[in-house]
Amino acid sequence: MISARLRIRLPEGIWVTKVSQNFPRATFRLLSGYRIGDRALELGEVVTDTPNEVVEAMQNQPTITEYELLESNDRRALAKYETTDIALYDFVEDSVKRIEFPVDVQNGWYEFNLTGTRDELADLQDALDSSPTAYELLSLVKTTDAENLLTERQREVIETAVRMGYFNVPRDSTLAELADELAVDKSTASTILRRGEAQLIKSFLSLPQ
């Protein structure tokens, strides 16, 4: 799996586009949210020098149908609210990816992480390239489920090899010494080691397993 960090221009006409552009130095952070039909329930915070003004602007948005201020100080306001603006959820459903909270908004732009396969993210980039939506790909990070990458035996052999200095240059132990430590013959130790190394290299290079 690959995690991509994207920065995407917000659609015009939704409340967070208008309010974030009216307060361009504020950061709006969607901490969690989920869609229920034609509306979304969200928990969000805003970090700004003028939290009271931003809260008032949000409360005055017709597409925010319910608003409850949970806490506020001179730099931050935290609230839960209901909105009929569901463009973010439409985007996620259309792209069939998994969005990761928090989602940051500043001056009319979304910024968030999205996780998918290499092919899924390539399809998404193609779709964005062919659409009028402005976007920036900020980073790509290969993620690995370490628990499932190696078998238990491969992990044992590789960890033993590391501990004995087998991978040091020059080596501090030989394959025969590694095999003796593991109580297996050299051929078995070599086969397990090579298969584990191959899995690690393929994962690092994002090659098919």
Coordinates of C-alpha atoms in Angstrom, one line a residue, residues 29-34 40-46 58 68 70 76-82 89 101-103:
R29 CA -9.0 20.8 10.8
L30 CA -11.6 18.0 10.3
L31 CA -10.7 15.5 13.1
S32 CA -13.4 13.0 12.2
G33 CA -16.6 12.8 10.2
Y34 CA -19.0 10.4 8.5
A40 CA -22.4 14.7 7.3
L41 CA -21.7 14.8 11.0
E42 CA -18.2 16.2 11.8
L43 CA -15.9 17.0 14.6
G44 CA -13.6 19.9 13.7
E45 CA -11.3 22.5 15.1
V46 CA -10.1 25.8 13.9
M58 CA -19.4 29.1 10.6
E68 CA -22.3 22.9 19.1
L70 CA -17.3 22.2 22.7
R76 CA -8.5 27.5 19.1
A77 CA -12.2 26.4 18.9
L78 CA -13.5 22.9 18.9
A79 CA -17.0 22.0 17.7
K80 CA -19.2 19.3 16.4
Y81 CA -21.7 20.2 13.7
E82 CA -23.9 18.8 10.9
Y89 CA -17.3 12.2 1.1
F101 CA -8.1 12.1 9.3
P102 CA -7.3 14.8 10.1
V103 CA -8.1 16.7 7.0

